[in-house]
CSV table of C-alpha atoms and ligand atoms in Angstrom, one decimal:
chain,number,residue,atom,x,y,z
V,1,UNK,CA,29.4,-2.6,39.0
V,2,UNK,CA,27.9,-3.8,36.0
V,3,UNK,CA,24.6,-3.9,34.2
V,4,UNK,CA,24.1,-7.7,35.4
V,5,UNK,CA,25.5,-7.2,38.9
V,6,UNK,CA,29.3,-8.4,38.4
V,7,UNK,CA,31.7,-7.0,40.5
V,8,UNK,CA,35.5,-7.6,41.1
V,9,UNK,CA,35.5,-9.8,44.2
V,10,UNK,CA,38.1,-9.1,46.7
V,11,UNK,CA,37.4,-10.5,49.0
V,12,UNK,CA,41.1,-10.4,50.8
V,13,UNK,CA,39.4,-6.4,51.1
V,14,UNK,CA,37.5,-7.2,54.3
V,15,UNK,CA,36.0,-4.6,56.5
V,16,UNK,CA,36.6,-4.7,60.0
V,17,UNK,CA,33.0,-5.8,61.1
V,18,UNK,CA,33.6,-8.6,58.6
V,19,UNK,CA,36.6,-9.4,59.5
V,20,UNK,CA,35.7,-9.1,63.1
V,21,UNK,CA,32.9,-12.1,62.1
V,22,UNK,CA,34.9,-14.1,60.1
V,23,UNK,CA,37.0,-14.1,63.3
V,24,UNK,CA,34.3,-14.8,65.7
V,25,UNK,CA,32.9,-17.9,63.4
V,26,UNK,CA,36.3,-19.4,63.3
V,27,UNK,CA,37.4,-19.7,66.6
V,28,UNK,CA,33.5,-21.0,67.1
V,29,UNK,CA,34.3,-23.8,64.7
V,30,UNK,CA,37.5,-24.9,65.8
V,31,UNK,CA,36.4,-24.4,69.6
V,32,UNK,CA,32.7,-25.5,69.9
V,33,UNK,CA,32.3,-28.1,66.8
V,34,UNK,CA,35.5,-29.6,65.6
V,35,UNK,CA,36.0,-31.2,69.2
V,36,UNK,CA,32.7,-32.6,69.2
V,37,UNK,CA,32.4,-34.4,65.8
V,38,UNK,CA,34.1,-37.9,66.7
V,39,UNK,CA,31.5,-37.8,69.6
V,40,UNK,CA,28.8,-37.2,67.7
V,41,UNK,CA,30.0,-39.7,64.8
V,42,UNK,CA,29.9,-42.5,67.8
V,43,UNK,CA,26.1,-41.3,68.6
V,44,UNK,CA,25.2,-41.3,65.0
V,45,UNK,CA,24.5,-37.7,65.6
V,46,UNK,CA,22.7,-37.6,68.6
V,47,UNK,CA,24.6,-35.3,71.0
V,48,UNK,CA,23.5,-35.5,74.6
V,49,UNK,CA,21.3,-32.6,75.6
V,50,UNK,CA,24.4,-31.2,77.8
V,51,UNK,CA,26.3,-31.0,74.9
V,52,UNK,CA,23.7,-29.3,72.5
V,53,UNK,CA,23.4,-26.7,75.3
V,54,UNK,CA,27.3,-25.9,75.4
V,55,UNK,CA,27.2,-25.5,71.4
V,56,UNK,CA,24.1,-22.8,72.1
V,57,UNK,CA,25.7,-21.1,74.8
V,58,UNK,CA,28.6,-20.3,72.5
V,59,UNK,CA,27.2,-19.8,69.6
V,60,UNK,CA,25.5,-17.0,71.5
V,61,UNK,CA,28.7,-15.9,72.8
V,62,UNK,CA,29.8,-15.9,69.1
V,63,UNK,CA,27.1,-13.6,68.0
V,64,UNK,CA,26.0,-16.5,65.8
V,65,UNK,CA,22.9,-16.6,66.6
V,66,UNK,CA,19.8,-16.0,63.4
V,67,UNK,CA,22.2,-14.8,61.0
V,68,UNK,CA,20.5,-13.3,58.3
V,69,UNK,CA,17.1,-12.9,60.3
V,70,UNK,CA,16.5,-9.1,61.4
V,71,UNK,CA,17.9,-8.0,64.3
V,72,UNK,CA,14.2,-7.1,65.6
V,73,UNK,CA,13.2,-10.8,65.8
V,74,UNK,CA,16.9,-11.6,67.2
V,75,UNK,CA,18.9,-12.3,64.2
V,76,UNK,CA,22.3,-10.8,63.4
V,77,UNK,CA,21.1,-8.8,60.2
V,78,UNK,CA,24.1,-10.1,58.1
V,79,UNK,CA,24.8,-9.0,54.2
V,80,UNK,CA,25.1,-12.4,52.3
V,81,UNK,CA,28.7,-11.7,52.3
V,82,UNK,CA,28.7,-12.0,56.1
V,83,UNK,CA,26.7,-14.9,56.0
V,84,UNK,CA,29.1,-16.6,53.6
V,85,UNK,CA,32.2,-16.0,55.8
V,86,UNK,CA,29.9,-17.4,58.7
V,87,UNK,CA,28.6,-20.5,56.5
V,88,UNK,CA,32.6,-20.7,54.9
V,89,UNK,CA,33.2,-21.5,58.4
V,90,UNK,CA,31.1,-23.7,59.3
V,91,UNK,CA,31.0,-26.2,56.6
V,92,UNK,CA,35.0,-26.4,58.0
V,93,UNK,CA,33.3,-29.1,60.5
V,94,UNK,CA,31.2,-32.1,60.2
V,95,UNK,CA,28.4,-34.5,61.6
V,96,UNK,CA,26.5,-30.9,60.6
V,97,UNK,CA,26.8,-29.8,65.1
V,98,UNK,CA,26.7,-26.4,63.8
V,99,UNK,CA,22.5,-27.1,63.5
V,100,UNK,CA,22.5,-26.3,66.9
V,101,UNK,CA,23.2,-23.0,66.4
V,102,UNK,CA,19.8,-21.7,67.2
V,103,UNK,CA,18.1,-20.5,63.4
V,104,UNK,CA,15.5,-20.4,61.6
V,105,UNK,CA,15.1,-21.4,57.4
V,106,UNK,CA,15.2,-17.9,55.8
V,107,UNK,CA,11.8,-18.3,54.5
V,108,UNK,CA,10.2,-17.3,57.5
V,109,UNK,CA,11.7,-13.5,56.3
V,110,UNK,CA,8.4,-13.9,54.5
V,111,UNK,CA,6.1,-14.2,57.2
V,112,UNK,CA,3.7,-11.8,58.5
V,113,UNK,CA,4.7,-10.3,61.8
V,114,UNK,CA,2.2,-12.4,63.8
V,115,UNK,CA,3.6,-15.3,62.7
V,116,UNK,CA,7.3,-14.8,63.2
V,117,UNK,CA,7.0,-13.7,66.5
V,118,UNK,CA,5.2,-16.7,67.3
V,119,UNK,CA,7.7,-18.8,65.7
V,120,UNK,CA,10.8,-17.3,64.5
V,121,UNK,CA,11.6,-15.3,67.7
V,122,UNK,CA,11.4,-18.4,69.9
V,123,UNK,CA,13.8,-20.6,67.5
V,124,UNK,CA,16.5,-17.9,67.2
V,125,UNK,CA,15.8,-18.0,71.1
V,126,UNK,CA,16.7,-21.9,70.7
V,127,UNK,CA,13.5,-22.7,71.9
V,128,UNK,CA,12.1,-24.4,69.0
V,129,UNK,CA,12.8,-26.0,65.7
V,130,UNK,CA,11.1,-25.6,62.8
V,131,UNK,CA,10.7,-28.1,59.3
V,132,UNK,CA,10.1,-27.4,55.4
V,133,UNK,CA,8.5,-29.3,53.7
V,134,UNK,CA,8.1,-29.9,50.4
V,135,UNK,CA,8.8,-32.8,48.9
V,136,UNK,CA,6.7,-35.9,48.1
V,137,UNK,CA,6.8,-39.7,47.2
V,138,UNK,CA,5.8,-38.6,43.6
V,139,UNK,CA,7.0,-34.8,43.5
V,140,UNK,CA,11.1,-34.4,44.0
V,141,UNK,CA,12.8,-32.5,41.1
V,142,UNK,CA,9.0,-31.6,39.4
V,143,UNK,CA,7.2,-29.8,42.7
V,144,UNK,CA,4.4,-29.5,39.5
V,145,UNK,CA,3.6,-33.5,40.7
V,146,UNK,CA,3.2,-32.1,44.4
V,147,UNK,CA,-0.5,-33.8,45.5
V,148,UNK,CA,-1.1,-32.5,49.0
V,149,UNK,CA,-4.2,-30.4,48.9
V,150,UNK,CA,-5.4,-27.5,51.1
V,151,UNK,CA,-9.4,-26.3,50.7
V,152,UNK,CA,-11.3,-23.3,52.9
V,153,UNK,CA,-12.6,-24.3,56.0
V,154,UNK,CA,-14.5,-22.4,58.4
V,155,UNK,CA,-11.7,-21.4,60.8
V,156,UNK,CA,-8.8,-21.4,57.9
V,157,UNK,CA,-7.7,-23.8,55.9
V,158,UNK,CA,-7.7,-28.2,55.7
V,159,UNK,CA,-4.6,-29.6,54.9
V,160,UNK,CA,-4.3,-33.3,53.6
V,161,UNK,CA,-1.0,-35.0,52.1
V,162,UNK,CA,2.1,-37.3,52.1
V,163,UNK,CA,5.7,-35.0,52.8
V,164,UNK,CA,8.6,-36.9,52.8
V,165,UNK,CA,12.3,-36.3,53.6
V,166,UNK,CA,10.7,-33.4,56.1
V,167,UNK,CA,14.9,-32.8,57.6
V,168,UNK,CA,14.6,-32.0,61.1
V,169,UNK,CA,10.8,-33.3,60.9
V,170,UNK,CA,11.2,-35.5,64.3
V,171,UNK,CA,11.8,-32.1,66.6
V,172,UNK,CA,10.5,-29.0,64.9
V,173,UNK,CA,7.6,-27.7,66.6
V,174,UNK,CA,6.6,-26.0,63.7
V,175,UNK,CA,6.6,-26.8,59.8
V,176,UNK,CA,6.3,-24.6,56.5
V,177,UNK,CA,4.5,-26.9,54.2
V,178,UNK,CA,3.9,-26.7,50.4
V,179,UNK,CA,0.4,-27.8,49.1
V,180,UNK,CA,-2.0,-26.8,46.2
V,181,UNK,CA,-4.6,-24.5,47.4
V,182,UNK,CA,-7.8,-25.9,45.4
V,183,UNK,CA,-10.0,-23.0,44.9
V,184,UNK,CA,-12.1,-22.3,41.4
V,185,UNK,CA,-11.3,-25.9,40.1
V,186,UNK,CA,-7.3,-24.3,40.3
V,187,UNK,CA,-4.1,-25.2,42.2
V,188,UNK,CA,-2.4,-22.5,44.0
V,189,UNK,CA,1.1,-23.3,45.4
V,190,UNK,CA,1.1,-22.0,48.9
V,191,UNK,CA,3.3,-22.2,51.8
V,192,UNK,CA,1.8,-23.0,54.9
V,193,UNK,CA,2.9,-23.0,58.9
V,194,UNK,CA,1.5,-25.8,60.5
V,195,UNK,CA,1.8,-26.6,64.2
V,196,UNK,CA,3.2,-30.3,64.4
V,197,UNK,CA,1.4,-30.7,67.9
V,198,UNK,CA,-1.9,-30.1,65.8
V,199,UNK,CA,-4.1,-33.7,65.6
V,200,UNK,CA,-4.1,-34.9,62.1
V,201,UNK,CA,-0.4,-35.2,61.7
V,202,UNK,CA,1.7,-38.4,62.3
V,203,UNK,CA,5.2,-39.3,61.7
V,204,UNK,CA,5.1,-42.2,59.3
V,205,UNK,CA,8.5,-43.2,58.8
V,206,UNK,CA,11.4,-42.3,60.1
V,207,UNK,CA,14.8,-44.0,57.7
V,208,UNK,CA,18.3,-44.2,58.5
V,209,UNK,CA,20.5,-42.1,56.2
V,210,UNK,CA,24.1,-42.2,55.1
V,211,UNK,CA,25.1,-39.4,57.1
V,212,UNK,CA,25.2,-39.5,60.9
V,213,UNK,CA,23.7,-36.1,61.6
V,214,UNK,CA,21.6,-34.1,64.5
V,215,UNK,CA,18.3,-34.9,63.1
V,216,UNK,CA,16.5,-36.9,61.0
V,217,UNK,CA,14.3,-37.1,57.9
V,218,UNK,CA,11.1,-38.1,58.2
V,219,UNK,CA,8.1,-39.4,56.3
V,220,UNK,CA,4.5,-37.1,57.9
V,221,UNK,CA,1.5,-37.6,56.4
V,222,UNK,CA,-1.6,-34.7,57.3
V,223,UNK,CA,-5.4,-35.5,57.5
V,224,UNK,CA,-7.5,-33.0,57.5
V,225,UNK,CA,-5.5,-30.7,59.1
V,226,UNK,CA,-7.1,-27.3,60.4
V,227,UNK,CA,-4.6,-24.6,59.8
V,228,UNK,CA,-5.6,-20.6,60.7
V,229,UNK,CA,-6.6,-18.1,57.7
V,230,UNK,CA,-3.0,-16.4,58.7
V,231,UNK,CA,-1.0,-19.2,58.4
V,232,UNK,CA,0.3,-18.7,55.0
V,233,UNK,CA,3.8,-17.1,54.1
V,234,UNK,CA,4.1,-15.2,51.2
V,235,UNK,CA,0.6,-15.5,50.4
V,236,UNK,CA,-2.0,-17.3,48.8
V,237,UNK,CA,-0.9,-19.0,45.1
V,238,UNK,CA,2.5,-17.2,46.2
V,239,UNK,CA,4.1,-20.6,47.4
V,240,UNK,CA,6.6,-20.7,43.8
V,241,UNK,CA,7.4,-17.7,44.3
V,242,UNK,CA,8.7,-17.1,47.6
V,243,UNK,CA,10.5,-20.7,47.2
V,244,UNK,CA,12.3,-19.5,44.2
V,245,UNK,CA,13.9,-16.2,46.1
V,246,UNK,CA,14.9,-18.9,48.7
V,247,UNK,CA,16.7,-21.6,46.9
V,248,UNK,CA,19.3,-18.8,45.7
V,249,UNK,CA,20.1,-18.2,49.9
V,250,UNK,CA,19.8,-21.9,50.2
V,251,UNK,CA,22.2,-22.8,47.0
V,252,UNK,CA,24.4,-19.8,47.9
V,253,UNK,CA,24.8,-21.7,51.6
V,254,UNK,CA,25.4,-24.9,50.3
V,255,UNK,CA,28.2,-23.2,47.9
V,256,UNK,CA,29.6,-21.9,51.2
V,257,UNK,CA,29.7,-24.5,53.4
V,258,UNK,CA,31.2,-27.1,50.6
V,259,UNK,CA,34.3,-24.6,50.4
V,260,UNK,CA,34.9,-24.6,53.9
V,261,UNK,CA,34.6,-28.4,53.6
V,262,UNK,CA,37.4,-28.6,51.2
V,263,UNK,CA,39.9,-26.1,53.5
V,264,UNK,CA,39.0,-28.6,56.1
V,265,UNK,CA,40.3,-31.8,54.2
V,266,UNK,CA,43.2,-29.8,52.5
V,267,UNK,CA,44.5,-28.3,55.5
V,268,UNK,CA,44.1,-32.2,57.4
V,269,UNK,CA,45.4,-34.2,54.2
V,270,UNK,CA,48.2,-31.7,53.2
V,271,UNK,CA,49.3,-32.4,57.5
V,272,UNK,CA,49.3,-36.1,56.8
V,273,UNK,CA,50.9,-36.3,53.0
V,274,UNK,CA,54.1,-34.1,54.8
V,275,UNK,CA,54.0,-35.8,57.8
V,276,UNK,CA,54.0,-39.6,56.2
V,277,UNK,CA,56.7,-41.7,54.8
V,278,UNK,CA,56.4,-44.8,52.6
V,279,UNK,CA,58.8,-46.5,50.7
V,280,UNK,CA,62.0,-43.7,52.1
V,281,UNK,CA,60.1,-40.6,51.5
V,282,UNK,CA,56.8,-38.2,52.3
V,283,UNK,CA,53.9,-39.5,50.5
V,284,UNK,CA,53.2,-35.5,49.6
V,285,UNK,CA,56.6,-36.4,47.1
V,286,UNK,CA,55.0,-38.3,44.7
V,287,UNK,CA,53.0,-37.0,42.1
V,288,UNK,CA,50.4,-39.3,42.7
V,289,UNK,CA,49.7,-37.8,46.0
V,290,UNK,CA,50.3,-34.3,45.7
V,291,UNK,CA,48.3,-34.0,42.3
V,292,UNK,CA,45.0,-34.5,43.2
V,293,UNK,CA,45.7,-32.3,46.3
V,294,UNK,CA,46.9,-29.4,43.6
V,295,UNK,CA,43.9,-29.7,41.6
V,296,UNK,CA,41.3,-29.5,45.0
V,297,UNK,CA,43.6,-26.7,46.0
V,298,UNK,CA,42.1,-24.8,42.3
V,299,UNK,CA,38.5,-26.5,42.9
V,300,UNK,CA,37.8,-25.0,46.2
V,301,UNK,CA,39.9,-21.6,44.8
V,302,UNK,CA,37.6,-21.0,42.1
V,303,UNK,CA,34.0,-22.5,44.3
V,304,UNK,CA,35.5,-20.0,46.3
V,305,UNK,CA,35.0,-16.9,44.0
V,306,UNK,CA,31.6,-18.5,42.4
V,307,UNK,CA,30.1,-18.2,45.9
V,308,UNK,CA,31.2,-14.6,47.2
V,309,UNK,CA,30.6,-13.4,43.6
V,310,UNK,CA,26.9,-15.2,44.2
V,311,UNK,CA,26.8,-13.2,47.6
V,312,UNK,CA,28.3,-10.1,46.4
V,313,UNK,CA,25.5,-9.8,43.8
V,314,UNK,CA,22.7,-10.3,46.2
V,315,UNK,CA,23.7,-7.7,48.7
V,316,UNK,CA,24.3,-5.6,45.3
V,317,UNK,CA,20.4,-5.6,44.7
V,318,UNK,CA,21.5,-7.6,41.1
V,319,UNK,CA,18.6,-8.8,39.2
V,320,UNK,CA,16.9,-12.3,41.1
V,321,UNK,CA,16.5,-14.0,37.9
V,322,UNK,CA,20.7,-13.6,37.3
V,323,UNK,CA,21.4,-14.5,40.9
V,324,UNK,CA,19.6,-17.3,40.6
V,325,UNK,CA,21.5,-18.6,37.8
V,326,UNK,CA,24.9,-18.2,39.4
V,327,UNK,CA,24.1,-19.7,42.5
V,328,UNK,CA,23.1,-22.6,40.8
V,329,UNK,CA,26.4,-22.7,38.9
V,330,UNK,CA,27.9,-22.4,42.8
V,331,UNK,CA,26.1,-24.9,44.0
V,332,UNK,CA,26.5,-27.5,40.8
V,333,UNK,CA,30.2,-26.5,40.9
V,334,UNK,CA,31.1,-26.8,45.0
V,335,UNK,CA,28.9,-29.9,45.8
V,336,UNK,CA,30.6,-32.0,42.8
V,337,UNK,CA,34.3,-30.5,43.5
V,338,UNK,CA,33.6,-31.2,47.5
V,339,UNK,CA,32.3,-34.5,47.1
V,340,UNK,CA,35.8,-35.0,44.6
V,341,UNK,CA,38.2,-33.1,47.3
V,342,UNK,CA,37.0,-35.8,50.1
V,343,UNK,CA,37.1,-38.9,47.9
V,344,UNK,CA,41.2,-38.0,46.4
V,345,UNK,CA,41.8,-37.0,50.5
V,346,UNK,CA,40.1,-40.7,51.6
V,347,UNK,CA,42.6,-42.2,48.9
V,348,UNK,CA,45.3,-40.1,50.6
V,349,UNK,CA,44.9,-40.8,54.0
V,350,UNK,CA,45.0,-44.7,52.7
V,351,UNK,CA,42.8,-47.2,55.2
V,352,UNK,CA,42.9,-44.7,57.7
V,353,UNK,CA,40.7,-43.0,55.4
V,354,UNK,CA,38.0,-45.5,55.9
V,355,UNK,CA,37.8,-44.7,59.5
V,356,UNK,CA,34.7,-43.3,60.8
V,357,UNK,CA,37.4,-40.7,63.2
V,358,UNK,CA,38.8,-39.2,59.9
V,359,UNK,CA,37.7,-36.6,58.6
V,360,UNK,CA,37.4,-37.6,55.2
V,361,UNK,CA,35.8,-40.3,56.1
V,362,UNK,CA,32.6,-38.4,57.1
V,363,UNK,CA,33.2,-35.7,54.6
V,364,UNK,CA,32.9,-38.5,52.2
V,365,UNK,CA,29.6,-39.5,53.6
V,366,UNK,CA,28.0,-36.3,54.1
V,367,UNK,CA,28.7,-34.3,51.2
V,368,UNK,CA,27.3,-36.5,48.9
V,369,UNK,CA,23.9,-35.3,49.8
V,370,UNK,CA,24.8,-31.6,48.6
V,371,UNK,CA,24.2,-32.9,45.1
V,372,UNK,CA,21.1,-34.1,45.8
V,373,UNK,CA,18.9,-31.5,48.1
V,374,UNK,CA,18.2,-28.2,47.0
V,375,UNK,CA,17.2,-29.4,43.5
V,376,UNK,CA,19.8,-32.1,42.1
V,377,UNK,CA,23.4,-31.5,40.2
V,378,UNK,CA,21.0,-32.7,37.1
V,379,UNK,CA,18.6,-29.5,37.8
V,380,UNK,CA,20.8,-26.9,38.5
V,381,UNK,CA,22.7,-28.0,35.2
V,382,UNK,CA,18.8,-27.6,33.6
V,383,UNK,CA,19.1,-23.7,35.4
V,384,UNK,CA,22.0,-23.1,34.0
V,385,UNK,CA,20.9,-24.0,30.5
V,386,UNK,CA,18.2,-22.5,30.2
V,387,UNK,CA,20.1,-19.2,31.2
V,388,UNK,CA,22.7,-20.0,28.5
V,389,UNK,CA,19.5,-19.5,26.1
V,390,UNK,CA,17.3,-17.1,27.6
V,391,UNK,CA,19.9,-14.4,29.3
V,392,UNK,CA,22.4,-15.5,26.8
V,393,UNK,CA,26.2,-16.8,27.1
V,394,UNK,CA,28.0,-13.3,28.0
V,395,UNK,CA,25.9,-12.3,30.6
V,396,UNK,CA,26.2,-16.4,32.4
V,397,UNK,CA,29.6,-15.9,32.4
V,398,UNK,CA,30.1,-12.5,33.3
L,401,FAD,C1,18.9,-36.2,53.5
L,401,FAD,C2,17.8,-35.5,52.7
L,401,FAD,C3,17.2,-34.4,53.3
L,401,FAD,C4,16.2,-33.7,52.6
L,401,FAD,N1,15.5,-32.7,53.2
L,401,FAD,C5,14.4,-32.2,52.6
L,401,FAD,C6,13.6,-31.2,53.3
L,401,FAD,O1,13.9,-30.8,54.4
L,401,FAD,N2,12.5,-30.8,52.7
L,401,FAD,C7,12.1,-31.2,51.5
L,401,FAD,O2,11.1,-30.8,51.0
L,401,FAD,N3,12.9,-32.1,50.8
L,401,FAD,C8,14.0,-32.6,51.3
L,401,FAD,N4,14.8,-33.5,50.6
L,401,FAD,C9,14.4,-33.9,49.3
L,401,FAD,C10,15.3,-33.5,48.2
L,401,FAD,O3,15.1,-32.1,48.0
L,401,FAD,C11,14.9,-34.4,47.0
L,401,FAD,O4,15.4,-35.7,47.3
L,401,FAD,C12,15.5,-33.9,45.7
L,401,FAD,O5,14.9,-32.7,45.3
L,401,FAD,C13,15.4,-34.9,44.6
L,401,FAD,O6,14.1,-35.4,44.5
L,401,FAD,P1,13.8,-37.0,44.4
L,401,FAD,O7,14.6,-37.6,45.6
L,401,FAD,O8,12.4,-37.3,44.4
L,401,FAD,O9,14.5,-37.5,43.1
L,401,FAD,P2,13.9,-37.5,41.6
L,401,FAD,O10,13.3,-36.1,41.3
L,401,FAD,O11,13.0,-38.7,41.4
L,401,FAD,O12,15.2,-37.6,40.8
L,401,FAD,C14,15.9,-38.9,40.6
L,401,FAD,C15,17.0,-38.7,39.6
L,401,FAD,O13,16.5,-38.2,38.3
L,401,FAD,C16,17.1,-37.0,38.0
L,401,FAD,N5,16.1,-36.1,37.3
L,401,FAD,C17,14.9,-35.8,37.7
L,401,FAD,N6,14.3,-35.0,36.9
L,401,FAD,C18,15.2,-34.7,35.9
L,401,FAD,C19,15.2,-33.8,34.7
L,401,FAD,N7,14.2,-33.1,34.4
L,401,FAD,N8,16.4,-33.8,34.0
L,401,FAD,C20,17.4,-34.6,34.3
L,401,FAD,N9,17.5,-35.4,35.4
L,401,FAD,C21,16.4,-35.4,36.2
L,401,FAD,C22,17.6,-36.4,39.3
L,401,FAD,O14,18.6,-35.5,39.1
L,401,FAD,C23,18.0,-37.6,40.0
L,401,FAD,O15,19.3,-38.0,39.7
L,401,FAD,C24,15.8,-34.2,51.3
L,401,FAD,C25,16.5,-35.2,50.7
L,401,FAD,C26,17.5,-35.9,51.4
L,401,FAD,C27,18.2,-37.1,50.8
């Protein structure tokens, strides 16, 4: 291992208990979600309760269930290399079915124990949902624009502000929510848990996206909204902070899942090309086919080794400030060579590939947004820059 956390990833050099997993998440996908995802296509995402119960009950049976939450509040524990042969997996399938699996957003590892065993416990018992929000009709890539306020108030706190693009918003119970503590004339970034059933809050909007997934995105305004004195994670002023250790997880995830996405169209596309004649022979025979299929073949081969070397750094206690770095480089690199894999597989598949039942079709659709959330293709490039000149070139690409 090396100064900056490098290792030689092998990643063929499983260990039973990972293998064991990766196992486990497989036969999850390609029994609980993959059959599913035409259904949920027709729904525009909206499973019927029955359904979203089956997906629980075996993701359960999986041992799926919290991932990298501790096992104490009824999460799995996992290394991030586990968790990235779990999320590998499940990026494999689409109309995202695999939010069922009942979870939690790893900020909550932040939390005091009061508060996660009032909320984390119950989601990773699929109770409840829960929402982050951040984001604001004038604060998107600079959070430093972010207006909603929080001031002292007898019991707690007062919370007053505009979120939008809250994902799952419409059915968490619960939602983490950034806003400038104003104390001494200063802003202090702070994370706070807010119960949605608390009066002040209202849904405001509620748009139709491009992809046809579980839940949606909505627009929630809060007025003078009374929060407790404990409901803060990580802290008072500690909002940055505590975001910043979670976009790596987050970036790391997206990394994983957009790999998984591109063995998924590969392994359908490369079925087809074989499989289809035109003008007296496979379609796979001419160059024109089989090319852009080669070169998505090496995209997802090297997204693959940017993500476990991402993963393998974390659990190697490397230093934040690199991991964060190359799991922007991940993420930059797999949500641009996903969103390319689907698009050549679309042109494969010919007008098939413009049905909504193909695969590519909704890969198309729904991976565009991986270069969007999680801080844009454009900021992680600004990362990654700014890593170039502050860490220097050797240790960025090392
Ligand atoms: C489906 C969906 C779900 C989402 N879920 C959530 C959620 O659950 N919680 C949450 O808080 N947010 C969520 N978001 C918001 C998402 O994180 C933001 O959309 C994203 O950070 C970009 O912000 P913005 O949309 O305001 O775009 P802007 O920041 O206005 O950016 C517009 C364009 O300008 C570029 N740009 C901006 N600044 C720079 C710069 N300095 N240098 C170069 N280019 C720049 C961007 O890259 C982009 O191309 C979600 C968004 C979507 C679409």
């Amino acid at each position: 291992m090396s100064e900056n956390g490098s290792a030689a990833v092998v990643v063929d050099d499983l260990s039973e208990r990972e293998l064991d997993l990766q196992g486990r998440a497989r036969r999850f996908v390609d029994d609980a979600l993959i059959p599913l995802e035409e259904e949920a296509e027709r729904l525009h995402g909206r499973l019927p309760d029955s359904r979203i119960a089956e997906v629980k009950a075996a993701a359960v049976d999986a041992g799926l269930v919290g991932g990298l939450h501790k096992p104490e509040y009824g999460g799995q524990g996992w290394s991030s290399l586990e968790w990235f042969l779990v999320e590998e997996q499940l990026g494999r399938s689409t109309n995202a079915i695999s939010w069922h699996i009942p979870n939690a957003y790893n900020v909550w590892d932040h939390a005091s124990p009061e508060l996660a065993e009032r909320w984390l416990v119950p989601a990773l018992r699929g109770e409840l949902r829960d929402a982050y929000a951040v984001t604001e009709k004038g604060a998107g890539s600079d959070p430093s624009q972010i207006e909603a306020t929080a001031v002292r108030s007898d019991g707690g706190f007062l919370i007053n502000g505009e979120k939008w693009f809250v994902t799952s918003g419409d059915v968490a119970s619960v939602l983490v929510v950034m806003a400038n503590l104003i104390e001494d004339g200063e802003k202090h970034p702070t994370l706070f848990v807010v119960d949605k059933s608390l009066p002040g809050i209202e849904t405001v909007a509620d748009p139709a996206f491009t992809h046809s997934y579980p839940d949606g995105h909505p627009t929630i305004t809060f007025t003078d909204v009374e929060v407790g004195s404990g409901d803060v994670i990580g802290g008072v002023g500690g909002g940055d902070e505590v975001q910043r250790s979670w976009f790596s997880e987050e970036r790391l995830g997206i990394a994983s899942r957009g790999v998984g996405s591109m063995w998924r169209l590969l392994d359908e596309t490369v079925d087809w090309a074989t499989g289809r004649e035109q003008g007296g022979s496979r379609i796979f025979d001419y160059q024109g086919v089989s090319f852009p299929l080669a070169d998505s073949a090496a995209d997802a081969t090297a997204g693959r080794l940017l993500a476990v070397d991402v993963a393998e750094r974390i659990d190697a206690g490397a230093d934040p400030k690199i991991c964060h770095h190359k799991a922007s480089m991940a993420k930059l690199f797999v949500s641009e060579a996903a969103w390319r894999c689907a698009d050549r597989c679309v042109q494969v598949f010919g007008g098939r590939g413009y049905l909504r039942s193909n695969v590519a079709e909704r890969f198309l659709r729904e991976l565009r947004v991986d270069r969007i959330w999680e801080g844009t293709s454009e900021i992680q490039r600004l990362i990654i820059a700014r890593g170039l000149e502050r860490r220097g070139v050797e240790t960025m690409l090392h």
